[in-house]
Tab-separated table of C-alpha atoms in Angstrom:
chain	number	residue	atom	x	y	z
A	898	MET	CA	-167.468	30.587	53.567
A	899	HIS	CA	-171.040	30.398	52.974
A	900	LEU	CA	-174.615	29.632	54.109
A	901	LEU	CA	-176.360	26.358	52.853
A	902	PRO	CA	-180.321	26.979	52.969
A	903	THR	CA	-182.162	24.107	54.669
A	904	THR	CA	-186.007	23.931	55.368
A	905	ASN	CA	-187.466	24.011	58.980
A	906	PRO	CA	-190.218	22.400	60.150
A	907	SER	CA	-192.900	24.997	59.046
A	908	GLY	CA	-191.483	24.271	55.483
A	909	ARG	CA	-189.835	27.787	55.538
A	910	GLU	CA	-186.275	28.349	53.888
A	911	ARG	CA	-183.637	29.256	56.264
A	912	ALA	CA	-179.575	28.725	56.382
A	913	MET	CA	-178.612	27.645	59.635
A	914	VAL	CA	-175.789	25.650	58.023
A	915	THR	CA	-172.081	26.932	56.919
A	916	GLU	CA	-169.868	25.642	54.927
A	917	TYR	CA	-166.400	26.718	55.017
A	918	PRO	CA	-164.090	27.223	52.193
A	919	PRO	CA	-161.897	23.678	51.188
A	920	LEU	CA	-158.896	23.396	53.827
A	921	ARG	CA	-155.747	21.240	53.033
A	922	LEU	CA	-154.923	19.371	56.021
A	923	LYS	CA	-150.828	18.104	56.796
A	924	SER	CA	-151.916	14.877	54.896
A	925	ASP	CA	-152.514	16.904	51.994
A	926	GLU	CA	-155.964	15.782	51.455
A	927	GLU	CA	-158.529	18.858	50.849
A	928	ALA	CA	-161.269	18.643	53.925
A	929	LEU	CA	-164.734	20.334	54.174
A	930	LEU	CA	-165.974	22.160	57.699
A	931	PHE	CA	-169.327	22.607	58.572
A	932	LYS	CA	-171.226	24.513	61.194
A	933	VAL	CA	-174.712	23.428	61.956
A	934	ILE	CA	-176.464	25.397	64.611
A	935	ALA	CA	-179.168	23.388	66.068
A	936	PRO	CA	-182.159	23.145	65.454
A	937	GLU	CA	-181.199	21.027	62.196
A	938	PRO	CA	-183.437	18.340	61.754
A	939	GLU	CA	-181.455	17.883	58.245
A	940	TRP	CA	-178.469	16.896	59.979
A	941	LYS	CA	-179.480	15.115	62.802
A	942	GLU	CA	-178.207	11.602	61.331
A	943	ARG	CA	-174.677	12.957	59.737
A	944	LEU	CA	-173.821	14.690	63.056
A	945	LEU	CA	-175.430	11.672	65.797
A	946	SER	CA	-173.813	9.063	64.100
A	947	ARG	CA	-170.259	10.378	64.894
A	948	LEU	CA	-171.586	10.947	68.648
A	949	SER	CA	-173.117	7.649	69.472
A	950	HIS	CA	-170.721	7.142	71.664
A	951	LYS	CA	-171.322	8.948	74.025
A	952	GLY	CA	-174.379	7.632	75.789
A	953	PRO	CA	-177.905	7.792	76.359
A	954	LEU	CA	-177.240	10.987	78.624
A	955	TRP	CA	-175.458	13.208	76.096
A	956	ASP	CA	-177.921	11.364	73.557
A	957	LYS	CA	-181.167	12.846	74.321
A	958	PRO	CA	-180.192	16.210	74.595
A	959	MET	CA	-178.188	16.215	71.699
A	960	ASN	CA	-181.096	14.650	69.303
A	961	ASN	CA	-183.902	16.912	70.780
A	962	ALA	CA	-181.602	19.955	70.295
A	963	LEU	CA	-181.102	18.959	66.500
A	964	GLU	CA	-185.222	18.483	66.036
A	965	ALA	CA	-186.765	21.377	68.035
A	966	GLY	CA	-184.405	23.126	70.022
A	967	LEU	CA	-184.139	23.247	73.514
A	968	GLU	CA	-185.216	26.529	75.717
A	969	GLY	CA	-182.336	29.386	76.146
A	970	MET	CA	-179.896	27.473	74.835
A	971	THR	CA	-177.865	27.142	71.626
A	972	MET	CA	-176.123	24.341	70.524
A	973	TYR	CA	-173.234	24.037	67.593
A	974	PHE	CA	-172.048	21.196	65.805
A	975	PHE	CA	-168.225	21.753	63.829
A	976	GLN	CA	-168.207	18.498	61.495
A	977	LEU	CA	-164.868	18.247	59.535
A	978	ARG	CA	-165.701	15.734	56.269
A	979	LEU	CA	-163.595	13.836	53.634
A	980	GLY	CA	-165.763	13.449	51.042
A	981	ASP	CA	-168.667	12.074	52.261
A	982	VAL	CA	-167.073	10.576	55.728
A	983	ALA	CA	-166.890	12.902	58.990
A	984	VAL	CA	-163.675	12.534	60.366
A	985	GLY	CA	-163.837	15.053	62.916
A	986	ASN	CA	-166.304	16.517	65.445
A	987	LEU	CA	-166.601	19.447	67.782
A	988	THR	CA	-169.812	20.719	69.902
A	989	ILE	CA	-170.391	23.868	72.228
A	990	VAL	CA	-173.482	24.472	74.055
A	991	GLU	CA	-174.050	28.298	75.070
A	992	ALA	CA	-176.402	30.794	76.681
A	993	LEU	CA	-176.849	34.340	76.798
A	994	ASP	CA	-176.649	37.108	74.907
A	995	ARG	CA	-172.478	37.424	75.737
A	996	PRO	CA	-172.165	33.725	75.691
A	997	ILE	CA	-171.308	31.892	78.251
A	998	ALA	CA	-170.473	28.405	76.540
A	999	LEU	CA	-169.751	24.923	77.377
A	1000	LEU	CA	-166.898	22.794	74.582
A	1001	GLN	CA	-168.199	19.448	74.447
A	1002	HIS	CA	-167.179	16.161	72.549
A	1003	VAL	CA	-164.200	17.123	70.418
A	1004	PHE	CA	-163.334	14.155	68.637
A	1005	THR	CA	-161.262	13.201	65.722
A	1006	ASP	CA	-160.852	9.747	63.828
A	1007	PRO	CA	-158.430	7.507	65.294
A	1008	ASP	CA	-157.498	6.267	61.216
A	1009	HIS	CA	-157.241	10.488	60.371
A	1010	ARG	CA	-155.513	11.486	63.398
A	1011	ARG	CA	-152.023	13.816	63.124
A	1012	LYS	CA	-153.678	15.665	60.317
A	1013	GLY	CA	-154.220	18.840	61.798
A	1014	ILE	CA	-158.314	18.007	61.995
A	1015	CYS	CA	-158.547	18.855	65.684
A	1016	ASN	CA	-156.821	22.146	65.406
A	1017	SER	CA	-159.120	23.425	62.081
A	1018	MET	CA	-162.235	22.621	63.904
A	1019	MET	CA	-160.624	24.773	67.009
A	1020	GLN	CA	-159.674	27.432	64.975
A	1021	ALA	CA	-162.670	27.976	63.353
A	1022	MET	CA	-164.854	27.642	66.753
A	1023	VAL	CA	-162.397	30.448	68.750
A	1024	ASP	CA	-162.744	33.199	65.863
A	1025	ASP	CA	-166.764	32.409	65.674
A	1026	PHE	CA	-167.379	32.522	69.451
A	1027	ARG	CA	-164.580	35.702	69.766
A	1028	ALA	CA	-166.946	36.865	66.897
A	1029	ARG	CA	-169.889	36.921	68.734
A	1030	ASP	CA	-168.509	38.398	71.432
A	1031	GLY	CA	-168.642	35.325	73.808
A	1032	ARG	CA	-167.275	36.539	77.229
A	1033	ALA	CA	-166.314	32.755	78.495
A	1034	MET	CA	-166.136	29.062	77.320
A	1035	TYR	CA	-165.484	26.355	79.897
A	1036	LEU	CA	-163.952	22.622	78.975
A	1037	GLY	CA	-163.133	19.717	80.992
A	1038	THR	CA	-160.579	16.969	80.219
A	1039	GLY	CA	-157.124	15.464	81.512
A	1040	TYR	CA	-155.340	17.377	83.337
A	1041	ASP	CA	-151.908	17.950	81.533
A	1042	THR	CA	-152.761	15.603	78.874
A	1043	PRO	CA	-151.543	16.197	74.736
A	1044	PRO	CA	-155.537	17.486	74.311
A	1045	TYR	CA	-155.212	19.992	77.956
A	1046	HIS	CA	-151.834	21.157	76.018
A	1047	ILE	CA	-153.808	21.669	72.975
A	1048	TYR	CA	-156.817	23.500	74.470
A	1049	ARG	CA	-154.211	25.517	76.028
A	1050	SER	CA	-152.588	27.026	72.810
A	1051	PHE	CA	-156.371	28.229	72.292
A	1052	GLY	CA	-156.383	30.333	74.766
A	1053	PHE	CA	-157.877	28.120	77.361
A	1054	GLU	CA	-156.033	27.511	81.337
A	1055	GLY	CA	-156.480	25.225	84.146
A	1056	ILE	CA	-158.720	25.444	86.999
A	1057	GLY	CA	-156.423	24.209	89.408
A	1058	THR	CA	-155.462	20.458	88.770
A	1059	THR	CA	-158.597	18.827	87.763
A	1060	GLY	CA	-158.432	19.161	84.264
A	1061	ALA	CA	-161.546	21.415	84.082
A	1062	MET	CA	-160.262	25.014	82.250
A	1063	VAL	CA	-161.831	28.153	80.884
A	1064	TRP	CA	-160.991	30.429	77.846
A	1065	ALA	CA	-162.213	34.100	79.163
A	1066	LEU	CA	-162.424	36.467	76.256
A	1067	ASP	CA	-163.253	39.152	79.526
A	1068	ASP	CA	-160.637	40.109	80.864
A	1069	ALA	CA	-162.812	41.471	84.069
A	1070	TYR	CA	-163.943	38.124	83.953
A	1071	PRO	CA	-165.238	36.568	86.485
A	1072	GLU	CA	-166.324	39.564	88.690
A	1073	SER	CA	-167.428	41.487	85.303
A	1074	TYR	CA	-169.935	38.366	85.138
A	1075	PHE	CA	-170.762	37.773	88.886
A	1076	ALA	CA	-171.547	41.827	89.019
A	1077	GLY	CA	-173.745	41.649	91.992
A	1078	GLY	CA	-176.833	43.142	90.209
A	1079	PRO	CA	-179.972	43.027	91.272
A	1080	VAL	CA	-182.109	38.997	91.012
A	1081	LEU	CA	-184.842	36.576	90.294
A	1082	LEU	CA	-185.942	33.824	90.549
A	1083	ARG	CA	-186.965	31.290	88.413
A	1084	PRO	CA	-187.961	27.836	87.792
A	1085	MET	CA	-184.134	26.029	85.710
A	1086	ARG	CA	-184.032	24.996	82.032
A	1087	TRP	CA	-181.722	24.081	79.471
A	1088	GLY	CA	-180.468	27.047	78.782
A	1089	ASP	CA	-178.598	27.088	82.315
A	1090	TRP	CA	-176.452	24.026	81.550
A	1091	ALA	CA	-173.434	26.110	80.968
A	1092	PRO	CA	-174.044	29.355	83.102
A	1093	LEU	CA	-174.170	26.310	85.712
A	1094	THR	CA	-171.026	25.105	84.977
A	1095	ALA	CA	-169.790	28.689	85.937
A	1096	LEU	CA	-170.962	28.885	88.646
A	1097	TYR	CA	-169.914	25.378	90.506
A	1098	GLN	CA	-166.292	25.701	88.897
A	1099	GLN	CA	-165.493	29.036	90.897
A	1100	ILE	CA	-163.075	28.600	93.176
A	1101	ASP	CA	-164.552	30.728	96.059
A	1102	GLY	CA	-167.737	29.385	98.087
A	1103	TRP	CA	-168.695	26.619	99.872
A	1104	ASP	CA	-167.131	23.919	99.879
A	1105	LEU	CA	-169.580	20.821	99.891
A	1106	ARG	CA	-172.225	22.223	96.949
A	1107	GLY	CA	-173.638	19.171	95.646
A	1108	TYR	CA	-174.614	15.948	98.371
A	1109	CYS	CA	-176.319	13.809	96.007
A	1110	PHE	CA	-173.925	14.296	93.230
A	1111	GLY	CA	-170.731	14.700	95.220
A	1112	GLN	CA	-169.809	18.063	94.307
A	1113	PHE	CA	-167.007	19.191	96.387
A	1114	GLY	CA	-165.401	22.339	95.522
A	1115	HIS	CA	-165.131	24.003	92.588
A	1116	SER	CA	-166.480	21.127	90.430
A	1117	SER	CA	-167.911	20.947	86.545
A	1118	TYR	CA	-171.742	20.774	86.334
A	1119	GLU	CA	-171.660	19.517	82.771
A	1120	SER	CA	-172.285	15.495	82.745
A	1121	THR	CA	-174.315	16.182	86.411
A	1122	PHE	CA	-176.707	18.333	84.703
A	1123	CYS	CA	-177.742	15.970	82.049
A	1124	ARG	CA	-178.186	13.894	85.021
A	1125	LEU	CA	-180.215	16.114	87.384
A	1126	GLN	CA	-182.428	16.541	83.875
A	1127	GLU	CA	-182.550	12.614	83.694
A	1128	VAL	CA	-184.139	11.901	88.024
A	1129	ILE	CA	-186.171	15.351	86.949
A	1130	GLU	CA	-187.840	13.529	84.047
A	1131	GLU	CA	-188.073	10.452	87.027
A	1132	GLY	CA	-190.107	12.060	89.321
A	1133	LYS	CA	-186.915	11.817	91.664
A	1134	ALA	CA	-186.308	15.282	91.945
A	1135	ALA	CA	-188.571	18.106	91.472
A	1136	HIS	CA	-188.639	22.183	92.085
A	1137	ALA	CA	-185.366	22.796	90.364
A	1138	THR	CA	-184.962	26.994	90.695
A	1139	VAL	CA	-181.850	29.503	89.540
A	1140	LEU	CA	-181.039	32.921	91.225
A	1141	GLU	CA	-180.411	35.194	88.239
A	1142	ASP	CA	-178.463	38.319	88.252
A	1143	THR	CA	-181.062	40.288	85.653
A	1144	THR	CA	-178.113	42.657	84.690
A	1145	THR	CA	-175.458	39.914	83.157
A	1146	GLY	CA	-177.678	37.337	82.986
A	1147	ALA	CA	-175.464	35.071	85.023
A	1148	VAL	CA	-176.623	32.159	87.088
A	1149	ILE	CA	-175.818	32.849	90.643
A	1150	GLY	CA	-177.876	30.285	92.753
A	1151	HIS	CA	-179.166	26.899	92.676
A	1152	ALA	CA	-181.245	24.325	94.360
A	1153	PHE	CA	-183.166	21.448	94.348
A	1154	ILE	CA	-184.861	18.812	95.740
A	1155	MET	CA	-184.004	14.818	95.293
A	1156	GLN	CA	-184.705	11.907	96.633
A	1157	ASP	CA	-181.384	10.167	98.664
A	1158	GLU	CA	-180.820	6.592	97.060
A	1159	LYS	CA	-178.268	5.849	98.857
A	1160	TRP	CA	-180.658	4.982	101.670
A	1161	PRO	CA	-183.942	2.513	100.611
A	1162	GLY	CA	-186.771	4.595	101.395
A	1163	GLY	CA	-184.253	7.457	102.295
A	1164	PRO	CA	-185.338	11.174	103.115
A	1165	LYS	CA	-185.406	13.922	100.593
A	1166	VAL	CA	-182.179	16.298	100.589
A	1167	LEU	CA	-182.358	20.099	99.690
A	1168	GLU	CA	-179.725	21.056	97.642
A	1169	CYS	CA	-178.044	24.246	97.140
A	1170	PHE	CA	-175.380	26.314	96.119
A	1171	VAL	CA	-174.796	30.614	95.756
A	1172	HIS	CA	-172.383	32.534	94.623
A	1173	PRO	CA	-170.784	34.260	97.211
A	1174	ARG	CA	-171.009	37.378	96.443
A	1175	TYR	CA	-174.850	36.377	96.409
A	1176	GLU	CA	-175.025	34.866	99.672
A	1177	ASP	CA	-177.380	36.865	101.789
A	1178	ARG	CA	-179.957	35.713	98.478
A	1179	THR	CA	-179.592	32.425	99.941
A	1180	PRO	CA	-182.407	32.459	102.234
A	1181	GLU	CA	-185.106	33.743	99.357
A	1182	LEU	CA	-183.578	30.782	97.035
A	1183	LEU	CA	-183.884	28.219	100.190
A	1184	SER	CA	-187.504	29.034	101.250
A	1185	ALA	CA	-188.788	29.122	97.719
A	1186	VAL	CA	-187.605	25.768	96.894
A	1187	ALA	CA	-188.593	24.182	100.525
A	1188	ALA	CA	-191.820	25.499	100.489
A	1189	ALA	CA	-193.034	23.731	97.494
A	1190	ALA	CA	-191.740	20.514	99.330
A	1191	ASP	CA	-194.369	18.770	102.419
A	1192	THR	CA	-192.239	16.505	103.609
A	1193	ARG	CA	-189.121	16.131	105.795
A	1194	LEU	CA	-186.224	17.159	104.347
A	1195	LYS	CA	-182.669	16.614	105.048
A	1196	ALA	CA	-179.686	19.448	104.029
A	1197	TYR	CA	-175.520	18.558	104.179
A	1198	ALA	CA	-173.298	21.608	104.351
A	1199	ASP	CA	-169.604	21.839	105.018
A	1200	ALA	CA	-169.111	23.491	108.857
A	1201	ASP	CA	-167.079	26.462	107.210
A	1202	ALA	CA	-170.605	27.271	104.831
A	1203	SER	CA	-171.799	29.589	107.368
A	1204	GLY	CA	-173.852	31.782	105.436
A	1205	LYS	CA	-176.120	28.514	103.956
A	1206	LEU	CA	-176.202	27.091	107.471
A	1207	ASP	CA	-177.848	30.177	108.768
A	1208	ALA	CA	-180.026	30.411	105.639
A	1209	LEU	CA	-181.393	27.027	106.778
A	1210	GLU	CA	-181.966	27.532	109.956
A	1211	GLN	CA	-183.630	31.013	109.332
A	1212	ILE	CA	-186.512	28.598	107.268
A	1213	GLY	CA	-187.201	26.157	109.923
A	1214	PHE	CA	-184.043	23.293	109.604
A	1215	GLY	CA	-182.402	22.184	112.580
A	1216	ARG	CA	-178.703	21.222	113.058
A	1217	GLU	CA	-178.731	17.227	113.866
A	1218	ALA	CA	-175.650	15.961	113.403
A	1219	LEU	CA	-172.070	16.895	112.767
A	1220	LEU	CA	-170.013	14.704	110.846
A	1221	LYS	CA	-166.403	15.086	111.940
A	1222	ALA	CA	-163.364	15.137	109.236
A	1223	GLN	CA	-165.846	13.697	107.091
A	1224	TYR	CA	-164.166	14.172	103.684
A	1225	VAL	CA	-160.923	15.895	102.744
A	1226	ARG	CA	-160.615	19.204	100.325
A	1227	LYS	CA	-159.161	19.771	97.382
A	1228	ASP	CA	-156.259	21.712	99.391
A	1229	GLY	CA	-155.734	18.773	101.348
A	1230	ARG	CA	-157.722	20.062	105.049
A	1231	ALA	CA	-160.392	17.706	106.555
A	1232	ALA	CA	-163.630	18.920	106.488
A	1233	ASP	CA	-166.290	18.581	109.183
A	1234	VAL	CA	-170.243	17.892	107.891
A	1235	VAL	CA	-173.002	19.580	109.254
A	1236	VAL	CA	-176.503	17.444	108.813
A	1237	LEU	CA	-179.982	19.599	109.385
A	1238	THR	CA	-183.237	18.891	109.025
A	1239	ARG	CA	-186.834	19.657	108.613
A	1240	ARG	CA	-189.275	17.729	109.844
């Protein structure tokens, strides 16, 4: 395995591309595997040409990461090539010194399946993540499908039956990560992509976690994060803020204000989710975000989310309606929803 020198925009040479020793596939073909750490503009066309099917929601962050990087986030690409042809791709995004990561875009060319390409890329990725003292990695796939069982063979475990999975390298995870340390408020950034998925995938906590994007119970924030960044750019959402545990770097709370587009000229909605271990910090987060909006605000909470309801009332929201049996939770129980307004 050796590093390939490349040139960064300032003209200085650096090594952000790793070429692995040649691999022998099940077909007896010799393949080359590369690891590319963004930003790496010289590899942008080679990598994105195999990912164009993901669509514009994903194209923009991948393009920006490869061109110049994204704040607080590292993106890794593993690409397997037969000669000049890319036949497999795997991408992860991660943050923090002891990384929390998202596994994305695992793809093998249909004409080259059953050759061990996926397993070769996965093995290189898990070895690399383990060597960097990774803490946990999340992914989403179809529950009980062939990919689901491939991921299980590499240490990933299902989170319920949704198809979400997590590979925890720390035996004490998630308690060691959501450790209850001191917190700080700061603006949301791209580096929160994986940590926000770790937050929203926790089993415990408020059930209605996001009205605008339909976040109920434990759920991925992978594509939702891209959608949120998109609507922020469009001016339809603002004041995205997180609470960070300063000991572990965990994102333990998240709030923003977004236009409710379900109704013509609809109200703005204050969205918020806080990890249950830090629920007492909810008023701090909500107050900071709500204070930035000089307008009427709506908020929604499942009726069992007493910590969220109390925090909203502390900052001037009043209960306006109770929607009985408004939806069904993942455990099959009907859930009531409280509608609140700050005028």
